Coordinates of C-alpha atoms in Angstrom, one line a residue:
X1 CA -11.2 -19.4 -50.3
X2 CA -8.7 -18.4 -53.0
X3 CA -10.9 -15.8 -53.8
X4 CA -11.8 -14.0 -50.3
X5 CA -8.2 -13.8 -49.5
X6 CA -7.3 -11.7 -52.2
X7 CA -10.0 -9.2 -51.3
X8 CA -9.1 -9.5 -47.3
X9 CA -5.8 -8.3 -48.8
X10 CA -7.5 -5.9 -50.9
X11 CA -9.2 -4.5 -47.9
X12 CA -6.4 -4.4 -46.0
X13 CA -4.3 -2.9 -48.1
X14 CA -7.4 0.0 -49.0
X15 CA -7.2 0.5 -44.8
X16 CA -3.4 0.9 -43.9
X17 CA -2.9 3.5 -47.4
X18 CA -5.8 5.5 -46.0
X19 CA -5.6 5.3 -42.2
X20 CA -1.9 6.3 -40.7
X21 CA -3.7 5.0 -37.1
X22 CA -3.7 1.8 -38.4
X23 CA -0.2 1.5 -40.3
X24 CA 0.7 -1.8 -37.8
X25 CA -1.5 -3.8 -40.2
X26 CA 1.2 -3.4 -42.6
X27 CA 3.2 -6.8 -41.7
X28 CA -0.7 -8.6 -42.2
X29 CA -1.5 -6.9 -45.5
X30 CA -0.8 -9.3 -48.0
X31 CA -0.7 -12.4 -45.9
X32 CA -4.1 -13.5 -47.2
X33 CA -3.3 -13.2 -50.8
X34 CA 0.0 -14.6 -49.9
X35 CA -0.9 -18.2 -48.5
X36 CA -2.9 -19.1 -51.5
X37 CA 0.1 -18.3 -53.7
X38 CA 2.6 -20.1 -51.4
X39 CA 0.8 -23.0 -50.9
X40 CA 1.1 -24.4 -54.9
X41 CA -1.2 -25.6 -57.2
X42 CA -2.2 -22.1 -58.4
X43 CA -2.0 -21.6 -62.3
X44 CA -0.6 -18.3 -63.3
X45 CA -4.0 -17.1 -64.9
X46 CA -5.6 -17.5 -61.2
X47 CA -2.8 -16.0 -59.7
X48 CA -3.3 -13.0 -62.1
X49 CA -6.7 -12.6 -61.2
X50 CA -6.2 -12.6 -57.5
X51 CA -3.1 -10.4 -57.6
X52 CA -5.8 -8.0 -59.8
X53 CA -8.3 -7.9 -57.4
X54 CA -6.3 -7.3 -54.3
X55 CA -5.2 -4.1 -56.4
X56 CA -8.1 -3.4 -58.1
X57 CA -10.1 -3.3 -53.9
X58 CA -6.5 -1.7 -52.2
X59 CA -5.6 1.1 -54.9
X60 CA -9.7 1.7 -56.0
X61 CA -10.2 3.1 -52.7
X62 CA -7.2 5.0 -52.5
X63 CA -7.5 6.6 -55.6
X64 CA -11.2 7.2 -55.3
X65 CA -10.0 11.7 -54.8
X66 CA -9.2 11.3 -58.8
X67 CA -12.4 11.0 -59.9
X68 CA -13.1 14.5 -58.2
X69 CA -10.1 16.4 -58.5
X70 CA -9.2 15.4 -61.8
X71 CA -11.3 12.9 -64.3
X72 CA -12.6 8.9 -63.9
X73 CA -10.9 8.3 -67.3
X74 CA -7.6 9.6 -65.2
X75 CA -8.9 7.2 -62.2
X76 CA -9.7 4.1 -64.0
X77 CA -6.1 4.8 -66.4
X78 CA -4.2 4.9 -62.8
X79 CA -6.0 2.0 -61.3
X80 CA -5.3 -0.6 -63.8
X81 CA -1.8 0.8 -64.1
X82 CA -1.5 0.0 -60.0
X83 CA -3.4 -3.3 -60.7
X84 CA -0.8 -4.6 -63.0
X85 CA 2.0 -4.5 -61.0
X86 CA 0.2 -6.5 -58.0
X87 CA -0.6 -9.1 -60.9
X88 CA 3.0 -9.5 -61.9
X89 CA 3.9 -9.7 -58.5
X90 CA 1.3 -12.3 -58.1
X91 CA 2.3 -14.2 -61.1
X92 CA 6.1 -13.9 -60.2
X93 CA 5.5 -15.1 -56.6
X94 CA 3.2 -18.7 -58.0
X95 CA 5.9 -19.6 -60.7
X96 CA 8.3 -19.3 -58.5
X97 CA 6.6 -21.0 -55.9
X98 CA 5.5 -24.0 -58.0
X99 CA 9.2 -24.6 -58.2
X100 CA 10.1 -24.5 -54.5
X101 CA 8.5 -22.3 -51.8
X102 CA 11.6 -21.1 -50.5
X103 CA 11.9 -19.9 -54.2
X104 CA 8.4 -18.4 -54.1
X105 CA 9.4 -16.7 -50.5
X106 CA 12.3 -15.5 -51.2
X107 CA 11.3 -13.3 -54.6
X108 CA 8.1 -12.1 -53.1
X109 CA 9.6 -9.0 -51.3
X110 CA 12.0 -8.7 -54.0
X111 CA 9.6 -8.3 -56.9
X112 CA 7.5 -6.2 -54.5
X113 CA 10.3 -3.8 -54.2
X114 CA 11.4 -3.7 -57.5
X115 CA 7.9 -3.7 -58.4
X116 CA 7.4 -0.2 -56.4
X117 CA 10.8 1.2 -58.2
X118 CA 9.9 0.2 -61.7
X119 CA 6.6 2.0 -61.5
X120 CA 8.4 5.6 -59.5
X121 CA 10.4 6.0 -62.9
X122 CA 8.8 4.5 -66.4
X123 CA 6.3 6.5 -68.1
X124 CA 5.3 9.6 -66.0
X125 CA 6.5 8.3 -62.9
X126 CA 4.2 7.2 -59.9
X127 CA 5.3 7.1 -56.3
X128 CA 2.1 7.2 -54.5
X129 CA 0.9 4.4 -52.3
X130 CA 4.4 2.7 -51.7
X131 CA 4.1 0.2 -48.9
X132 CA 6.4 1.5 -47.1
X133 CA 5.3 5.1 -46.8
X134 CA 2.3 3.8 -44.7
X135 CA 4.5 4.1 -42.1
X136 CA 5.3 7.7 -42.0
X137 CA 3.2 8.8 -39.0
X138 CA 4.7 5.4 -37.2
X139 CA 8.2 7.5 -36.5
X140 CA 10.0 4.7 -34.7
X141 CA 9.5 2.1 -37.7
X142 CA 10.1 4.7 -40.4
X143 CA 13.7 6.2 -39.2
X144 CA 15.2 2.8 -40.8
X145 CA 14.8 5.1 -44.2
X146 CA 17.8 6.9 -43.4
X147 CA 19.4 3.7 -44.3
X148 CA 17.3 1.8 -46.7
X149 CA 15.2 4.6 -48.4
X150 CA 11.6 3.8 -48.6
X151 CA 11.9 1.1 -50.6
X152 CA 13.4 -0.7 -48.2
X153 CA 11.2 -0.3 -45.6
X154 CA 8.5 -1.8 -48.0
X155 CA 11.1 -4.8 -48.6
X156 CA 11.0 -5.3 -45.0
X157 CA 7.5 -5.4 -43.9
X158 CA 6.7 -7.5 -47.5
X159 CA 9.4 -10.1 -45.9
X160 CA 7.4 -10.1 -42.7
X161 CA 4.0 -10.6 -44.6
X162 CA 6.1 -14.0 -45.9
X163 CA 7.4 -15.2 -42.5
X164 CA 3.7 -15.1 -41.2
X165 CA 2.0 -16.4 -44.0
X166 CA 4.7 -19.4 -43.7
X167 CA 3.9 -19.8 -39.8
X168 CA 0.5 -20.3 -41.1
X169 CA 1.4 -22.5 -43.3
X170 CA 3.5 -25.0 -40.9
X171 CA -0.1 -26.7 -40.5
X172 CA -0.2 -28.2 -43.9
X173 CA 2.0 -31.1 -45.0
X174 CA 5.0 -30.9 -46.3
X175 CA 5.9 -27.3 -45.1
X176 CA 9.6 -27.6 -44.9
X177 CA 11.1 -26.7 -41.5
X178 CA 13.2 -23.5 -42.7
X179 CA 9.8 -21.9 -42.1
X180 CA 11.3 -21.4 -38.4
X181 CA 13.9 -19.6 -40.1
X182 CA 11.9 -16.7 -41.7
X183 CA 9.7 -16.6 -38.4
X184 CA 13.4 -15.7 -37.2
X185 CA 14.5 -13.6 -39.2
X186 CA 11.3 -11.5 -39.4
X187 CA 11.7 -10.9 -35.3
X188 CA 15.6 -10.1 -35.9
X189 CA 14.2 -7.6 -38.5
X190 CA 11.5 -6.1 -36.4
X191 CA 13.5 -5.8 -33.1
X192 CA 16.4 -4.1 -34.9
X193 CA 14.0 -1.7 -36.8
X194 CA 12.4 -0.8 -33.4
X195 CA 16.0 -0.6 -31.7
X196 CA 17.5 1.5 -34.6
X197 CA 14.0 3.9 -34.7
X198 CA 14.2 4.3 -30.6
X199 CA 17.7 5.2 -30.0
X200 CA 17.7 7.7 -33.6
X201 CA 14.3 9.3 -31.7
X202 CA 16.0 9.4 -28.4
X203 CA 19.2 10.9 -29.2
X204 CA 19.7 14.8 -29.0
X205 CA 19.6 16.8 -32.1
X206 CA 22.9 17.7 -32.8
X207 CA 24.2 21.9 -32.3
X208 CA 24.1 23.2 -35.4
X209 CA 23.2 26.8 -37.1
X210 CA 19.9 27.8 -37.3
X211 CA 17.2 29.0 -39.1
X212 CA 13.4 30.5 -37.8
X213 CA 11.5 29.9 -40.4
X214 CA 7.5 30.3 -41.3
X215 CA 4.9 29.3 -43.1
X216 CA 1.3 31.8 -44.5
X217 CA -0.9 29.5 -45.3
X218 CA -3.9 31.6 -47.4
X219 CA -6.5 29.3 -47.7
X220 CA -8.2 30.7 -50.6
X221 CA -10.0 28.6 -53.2
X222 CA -9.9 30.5 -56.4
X223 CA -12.5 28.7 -58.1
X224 CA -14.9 30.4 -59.7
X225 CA -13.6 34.0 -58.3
X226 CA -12.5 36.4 -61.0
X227 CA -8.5 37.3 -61.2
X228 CA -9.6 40.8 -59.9
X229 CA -11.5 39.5 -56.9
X230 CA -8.4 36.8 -56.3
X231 CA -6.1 39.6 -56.4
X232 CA -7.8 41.7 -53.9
X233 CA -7.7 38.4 -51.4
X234 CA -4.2 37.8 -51.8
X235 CA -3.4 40.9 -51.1
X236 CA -5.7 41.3 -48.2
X237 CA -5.2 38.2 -46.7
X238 CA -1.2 37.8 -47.3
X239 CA -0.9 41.0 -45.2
X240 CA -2.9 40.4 -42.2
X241 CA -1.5 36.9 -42.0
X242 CA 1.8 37.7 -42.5
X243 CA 2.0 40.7 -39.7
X244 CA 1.2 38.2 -37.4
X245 CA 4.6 37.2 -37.7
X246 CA 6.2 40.5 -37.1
X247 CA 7.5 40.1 -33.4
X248 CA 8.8 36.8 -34.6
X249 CA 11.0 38.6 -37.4
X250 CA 11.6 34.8 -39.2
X251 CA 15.0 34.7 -41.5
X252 CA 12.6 32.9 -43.9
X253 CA 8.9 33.5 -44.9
X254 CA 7.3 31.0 -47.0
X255 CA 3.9 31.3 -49.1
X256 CA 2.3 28.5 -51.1
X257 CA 2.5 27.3 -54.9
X258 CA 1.5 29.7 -57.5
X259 CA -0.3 32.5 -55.0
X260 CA 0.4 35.2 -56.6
X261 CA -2.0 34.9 -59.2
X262 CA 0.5 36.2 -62.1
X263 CA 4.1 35.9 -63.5
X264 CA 6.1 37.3 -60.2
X265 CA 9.1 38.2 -62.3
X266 CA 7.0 40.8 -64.1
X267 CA 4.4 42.1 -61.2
X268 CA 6.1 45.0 -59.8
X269 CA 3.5 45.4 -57.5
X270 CA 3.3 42.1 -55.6
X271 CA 7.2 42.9 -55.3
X272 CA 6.9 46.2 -53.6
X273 CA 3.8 44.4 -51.6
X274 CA 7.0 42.5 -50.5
X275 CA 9.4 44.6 -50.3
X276 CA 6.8 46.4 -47.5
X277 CA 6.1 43.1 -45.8
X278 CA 10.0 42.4 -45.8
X279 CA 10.8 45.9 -44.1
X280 CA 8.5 44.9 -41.5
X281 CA 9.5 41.6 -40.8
X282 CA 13.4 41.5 -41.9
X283 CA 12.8 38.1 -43.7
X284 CA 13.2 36.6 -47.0
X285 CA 10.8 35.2 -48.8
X286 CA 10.0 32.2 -50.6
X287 CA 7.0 32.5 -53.5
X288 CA 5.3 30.3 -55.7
X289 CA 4.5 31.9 -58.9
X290 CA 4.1 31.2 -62.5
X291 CA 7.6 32.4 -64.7
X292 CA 6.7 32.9 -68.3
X293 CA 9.4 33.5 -71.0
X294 CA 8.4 34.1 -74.4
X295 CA 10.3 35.8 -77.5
X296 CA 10.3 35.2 -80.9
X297 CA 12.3 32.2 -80.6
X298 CA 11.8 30.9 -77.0
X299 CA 8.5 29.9 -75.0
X300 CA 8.3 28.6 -71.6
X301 CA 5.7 28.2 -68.8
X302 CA 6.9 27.5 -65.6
X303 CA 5.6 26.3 -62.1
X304 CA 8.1 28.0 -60.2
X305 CA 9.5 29.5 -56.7
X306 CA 11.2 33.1 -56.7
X307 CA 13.3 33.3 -53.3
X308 CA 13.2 37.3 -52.6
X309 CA 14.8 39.5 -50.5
X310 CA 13.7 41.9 -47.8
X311 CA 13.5 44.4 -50.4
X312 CA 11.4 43.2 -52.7
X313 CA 14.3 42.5 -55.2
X314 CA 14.5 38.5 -56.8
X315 CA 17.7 36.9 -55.7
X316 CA 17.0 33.4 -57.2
X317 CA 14.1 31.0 -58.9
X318 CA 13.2 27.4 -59.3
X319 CA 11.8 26.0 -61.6
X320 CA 9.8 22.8 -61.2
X321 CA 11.1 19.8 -63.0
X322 CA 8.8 17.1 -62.5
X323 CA 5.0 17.9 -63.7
X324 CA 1.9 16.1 -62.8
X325 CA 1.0 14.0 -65.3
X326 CA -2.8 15.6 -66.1
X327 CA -2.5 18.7 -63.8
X328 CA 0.2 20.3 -65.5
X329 CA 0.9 18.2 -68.6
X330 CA -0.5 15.3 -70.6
X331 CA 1.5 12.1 -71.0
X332 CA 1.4 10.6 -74.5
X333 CA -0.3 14.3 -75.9
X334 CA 1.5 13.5 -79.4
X335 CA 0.6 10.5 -79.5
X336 CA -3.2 11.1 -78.5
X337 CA -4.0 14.7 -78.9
X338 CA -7.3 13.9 -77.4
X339 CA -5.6 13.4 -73.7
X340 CA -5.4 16.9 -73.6
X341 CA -9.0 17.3 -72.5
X342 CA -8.3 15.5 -69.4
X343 CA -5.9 17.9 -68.4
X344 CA -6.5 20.4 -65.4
X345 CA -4.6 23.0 -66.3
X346 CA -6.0 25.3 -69.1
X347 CA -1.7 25.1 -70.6
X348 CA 1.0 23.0 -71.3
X349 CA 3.5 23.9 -68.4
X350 CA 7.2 23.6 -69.2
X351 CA 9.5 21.1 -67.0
X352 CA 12.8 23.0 -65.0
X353 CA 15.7 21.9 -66.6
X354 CA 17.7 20.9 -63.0
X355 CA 17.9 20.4 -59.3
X356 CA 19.2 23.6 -58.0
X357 CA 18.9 24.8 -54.2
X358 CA 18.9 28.2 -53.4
X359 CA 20.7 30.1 -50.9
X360 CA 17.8 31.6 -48.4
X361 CA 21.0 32.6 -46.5
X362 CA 24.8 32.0 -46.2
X363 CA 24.5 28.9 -44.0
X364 CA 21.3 27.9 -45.4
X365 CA 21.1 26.5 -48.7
X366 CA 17.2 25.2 -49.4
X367 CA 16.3 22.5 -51.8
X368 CA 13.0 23.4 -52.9
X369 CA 10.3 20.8 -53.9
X370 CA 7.1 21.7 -55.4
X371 CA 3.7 19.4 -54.9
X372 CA 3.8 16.3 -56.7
X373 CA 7.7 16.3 -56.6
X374 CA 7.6 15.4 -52.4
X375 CA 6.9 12.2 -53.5
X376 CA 9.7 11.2 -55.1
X377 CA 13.0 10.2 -53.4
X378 CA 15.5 9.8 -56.3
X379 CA 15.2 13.5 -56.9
X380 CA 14.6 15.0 -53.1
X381 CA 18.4 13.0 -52.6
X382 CA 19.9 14.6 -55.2
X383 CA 18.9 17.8 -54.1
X384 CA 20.4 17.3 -50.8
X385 CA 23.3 15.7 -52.1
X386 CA 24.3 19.6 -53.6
X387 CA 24.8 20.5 -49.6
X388 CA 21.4 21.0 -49.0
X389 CA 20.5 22.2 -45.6
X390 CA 17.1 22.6 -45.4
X391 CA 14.2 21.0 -47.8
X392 CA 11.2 23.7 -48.1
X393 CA 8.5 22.3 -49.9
X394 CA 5.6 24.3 -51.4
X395 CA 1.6 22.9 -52.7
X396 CA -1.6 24.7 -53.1
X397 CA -3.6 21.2 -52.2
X398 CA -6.9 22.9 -53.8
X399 CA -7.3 19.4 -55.7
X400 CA -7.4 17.5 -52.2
X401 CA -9.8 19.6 -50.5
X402 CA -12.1 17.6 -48.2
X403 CA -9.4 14.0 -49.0
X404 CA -7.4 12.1 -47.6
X405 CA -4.4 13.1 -49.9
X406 CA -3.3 16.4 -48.7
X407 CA -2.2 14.5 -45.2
X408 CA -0.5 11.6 -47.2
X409 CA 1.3 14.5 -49.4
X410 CA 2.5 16.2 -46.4
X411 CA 3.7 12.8 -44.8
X412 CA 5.8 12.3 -47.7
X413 CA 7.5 15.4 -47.1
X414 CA 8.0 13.8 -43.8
X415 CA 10.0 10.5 -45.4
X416 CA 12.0 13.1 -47.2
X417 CA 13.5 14.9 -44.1
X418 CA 14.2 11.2 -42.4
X419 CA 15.7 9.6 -45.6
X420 CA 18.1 12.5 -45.7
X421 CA 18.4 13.4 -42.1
X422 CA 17.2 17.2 -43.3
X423 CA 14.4 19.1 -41.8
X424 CA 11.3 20.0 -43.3
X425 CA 9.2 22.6 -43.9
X426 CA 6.1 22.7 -46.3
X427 CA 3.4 25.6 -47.2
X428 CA 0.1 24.7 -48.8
X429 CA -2.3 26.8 -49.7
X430 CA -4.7 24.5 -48.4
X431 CA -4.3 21.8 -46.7
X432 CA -1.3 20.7 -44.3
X433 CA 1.2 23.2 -43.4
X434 CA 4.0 22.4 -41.0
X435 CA 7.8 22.1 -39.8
X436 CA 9.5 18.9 -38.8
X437 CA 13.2 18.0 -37.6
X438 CA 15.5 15.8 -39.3
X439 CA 13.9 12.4 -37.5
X440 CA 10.0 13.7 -38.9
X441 CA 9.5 15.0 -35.2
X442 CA 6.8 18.1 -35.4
X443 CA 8.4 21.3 -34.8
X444 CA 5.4 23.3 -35.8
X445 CA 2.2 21.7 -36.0
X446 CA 0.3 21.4 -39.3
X447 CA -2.7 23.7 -39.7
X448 CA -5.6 22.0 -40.2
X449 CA -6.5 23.3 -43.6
X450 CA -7.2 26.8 -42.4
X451 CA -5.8 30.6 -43.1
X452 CA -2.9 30.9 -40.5
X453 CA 0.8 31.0 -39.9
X454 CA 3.0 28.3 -38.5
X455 CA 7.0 29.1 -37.5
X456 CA 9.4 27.5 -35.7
X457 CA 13.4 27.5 -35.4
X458 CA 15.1 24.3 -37.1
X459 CA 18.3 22.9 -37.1
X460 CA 20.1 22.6 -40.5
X461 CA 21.4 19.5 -42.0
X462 CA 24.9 18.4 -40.2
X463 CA 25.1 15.0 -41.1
X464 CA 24.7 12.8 -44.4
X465 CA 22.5 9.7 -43.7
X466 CA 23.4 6.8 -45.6
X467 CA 20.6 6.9 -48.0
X468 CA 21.5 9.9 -48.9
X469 CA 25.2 8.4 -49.9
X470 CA 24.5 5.0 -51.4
X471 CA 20.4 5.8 -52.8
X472 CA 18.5 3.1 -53.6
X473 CA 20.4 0.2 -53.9
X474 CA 18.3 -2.2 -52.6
X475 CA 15.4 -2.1 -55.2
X476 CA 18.3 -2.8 -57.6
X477 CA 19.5 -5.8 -56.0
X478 CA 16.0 -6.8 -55.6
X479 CA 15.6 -6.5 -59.5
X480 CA 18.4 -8.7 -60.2
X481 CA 17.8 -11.2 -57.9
X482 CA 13.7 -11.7 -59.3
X483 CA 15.6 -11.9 -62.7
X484 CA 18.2 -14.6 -61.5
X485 CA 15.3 -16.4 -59.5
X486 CA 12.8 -16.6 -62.3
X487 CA 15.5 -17.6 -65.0
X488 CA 16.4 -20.5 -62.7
X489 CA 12.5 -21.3 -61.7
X490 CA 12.0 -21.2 -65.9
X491 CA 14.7 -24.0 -66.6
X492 CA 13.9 -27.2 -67.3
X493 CA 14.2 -29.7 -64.3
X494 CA 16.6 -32.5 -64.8
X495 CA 14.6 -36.5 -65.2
X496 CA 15.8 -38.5 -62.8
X497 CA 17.0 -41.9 -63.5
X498 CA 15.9 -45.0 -62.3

């Protein structure tokens, strides 16, 4: 029994990280795995191996696209990493519960949480497959984020995963009667989420300046082209797309990571291509490009995106700060040299060295976010937090072709613009392209991995959500508490006398 619950879990946890249609199953996911640590009697070294295997089934399937797009060393490295925080949590939840189930309860969305927080910032960094961002397509549950963050939403529905695996477990003997009170609380939490997400979805967009922006998505899959032949597409492709957009005459034109197949700061040509497109249009321009420096005593490779006047002339760059671990850097390289051959890229890229919007126009300062860095919230916030209007995010997606993961990528771009109230735009090369407003409502809809344009007129940020202002507090207080519930679940009981 013990053993099939953990891999129902597993299962179910594998389905609601791949499926959006399904994200409802969220508030079941962990029930299974859940009752047989609640219901005592587990040893620790059981309750690491079922806490394994629900992570090993749930996170083996999502990460399955990493044995294709980058390496099954990379796969298996970032599977047992994932599996060892469901373990701990597993662990955490049977001491504690050994010691009272309210104690057990009560720290399972806590370590959970904290769980999530601890792995988005030690080592590398990994935000992929929080709980909580299987919600992003469910828009009513997920605008609760502009007030908890994501890890809060993921505290929520872990909570509700509790309150039913306790209903379940009024049957057996000995089930203390507070079980009515987390069956309580879990509606309480569920109607107000639903109330919150309905009245933020049903209220008007507030006036504010605009901007029409749009997206070129190219669609072209450099592999195994030579740079001549990927220059001629570019170019080819970039203008026909683009001109579509002429009538339109968008303040902002955006084109996807690293498409201009050189070091944009240096190409004179794909400038003046610009400057030509911009006369045409009247827009700006957003660009993802490589930015080398190198002199006798400086080098630096960047990932970067060159905002560019009508004219062809560079008015701004950003530079991308956080890398992805094996596409564009190797963790632990000098400590193991021999990682390096894992690596996607054929060079060591160099990190940005800050969070700096740039001004696409004078109302309309842009964070900019680069691929792998959608998915992280700490950093998207304090982007905004420099009066931040708009968040333009920019991905080429060719590791994801044929996945799953370019839809969960753009989704997270989603979470971003409803965390901070701030709308979204993101161009991929291939992939998902598309605008949405400051509740994750589609302005534009996503092009279905295909060469096209996408365009629409947003509203800029007016407002400052209260994520945004406080961050993520609640993972914090979540951390604390599991250390203040374990220390007291860890001290010796006191011997009666009689």
């Amino acid at each position: 029994m013990p053993l099939l619950a953990s891999i129902f879990s597993g299962l179910l946890l594998a389905l609601i990280l791949r499926f959006p249609a399904i994200s409802w199953l969220a508030v079941l996911t962990l029930v299974p795995l859940l009752i047989v640590l609640l219901r005592g009697g587990l040893s620790l070294k059981y309750a690491l191996l079922f806490g394994w295997l629900t992570g090993l089934i749930g996170y083996g399937f999502h990460f399955s696209y990493v044995v294709s797009a980058i390496h099954i060393g990379v796969f298996l490295a970032a599977l047992s990493y994932y599996t060892f925080y469901v373990g701990v949590f597993a662990v955490g939840v049977a001491f504690c519960g050994r010691r009272n189930i309210e104690y057990g309860s009560l720290i399972a969305p806590c370590l959970w949480t904290a769980s999530e927080y601890i792995r988005a910032h030690i080592l590398t960094g990994i935000q992929v497959g929080t709980l909580g961002a299987t919600q992003a397509e469910a828009l009513p549950v997920v605008q609760i984020i502009s007030v908890t963050g994501i890890f809060g939403l993921s505290f929520i529905l872990v909570f509700i995963n509790v309150a039913v695996a306790r209903l379940i477990l009024l049957r057996r003997a000995g089930t203390p009667a507070s079980t009515y009170g987390w069956g309580g609380a879990a509606a309480v939490m569920i109607a107000g989420i639903l109330s919150y997400g309905y009245l933020s979805l049903w209220a008007p967009e507030p006036e504010a300046d605009t901007l029409t922006i749009a997206t070129v998505q190219g669609d072209i899959d450099e592999r195994g082209m030579d740079q001549a032949a990927i220059r001629r597409q570019i170019f080819a492709r970039y203008r026909t797309l683009t001109m579509r957009l002429n009538e339109i005459q968008p303040d902002l034109i955006i084109y996807p990571e690293t498409m201009t197949g050189s070091y944009l700061a240096q190409d004179s040509l794909f400038l003046s291509f610009l400057a030509d497109l911009g006369e045409q249009t009247s827009s700006r321009f957003l660009v993802g490009s490589r930015y080398l420096i190198r002199t006798a005593d400086t080098y630096g490779l960047y990932n970067s995106v060159f905002l560019v006047d009508s004219a062809g002339h560079i008015l701004g760059r950003y530079d991308k700060n956080r890398l992805a671990p094996f596409g564009e850097y190797t963790p632990l390289s000098g400590w193991f040299p021999s990682l390096a051959s894992y690596r996607l890229a054929q060079a060591e890229l160099t990190p940005g060295e800050k969070w700096a919007p740039l001004p696409v126009s004078a109302k309309a300062l842009t964070g900019i976010g680069i691929c792998y860095e959608t998915m992280f919230n700490a950093d998207i916030r304090q982007v905004i937090r420099q009066n931040t209007r708009l968040l333009a995010i920019i991905s080429d997606d060719f590791w994801f072709q044929g996945t799953q993961e370019s839809r969960e990528f753009y989704n997270e771009g989603v979470l971003r613009a409803i965390e901070n109230r701030t709308p979204m735009v993101r161009c991929a090369n291939m992939g998902l392209s598309g605008i949405v407003d400051t509740h994750g409502r589609t302005i534009s809809t996503p092009l279905p991995g295909a060469p096209g344009v996408t365009y629409g007129t947003v509203h800029l940020r007016t407002t400052i959500s209260i994520y945004t202002q406080i961050g993520d507090i609640l993972p914090w207080l979540s951390l604390a508490l599991c250390v203040l519930l374990i220390t007291w679940c860890a001290l010796p009981r006191k011997q009666s006398n009689r």
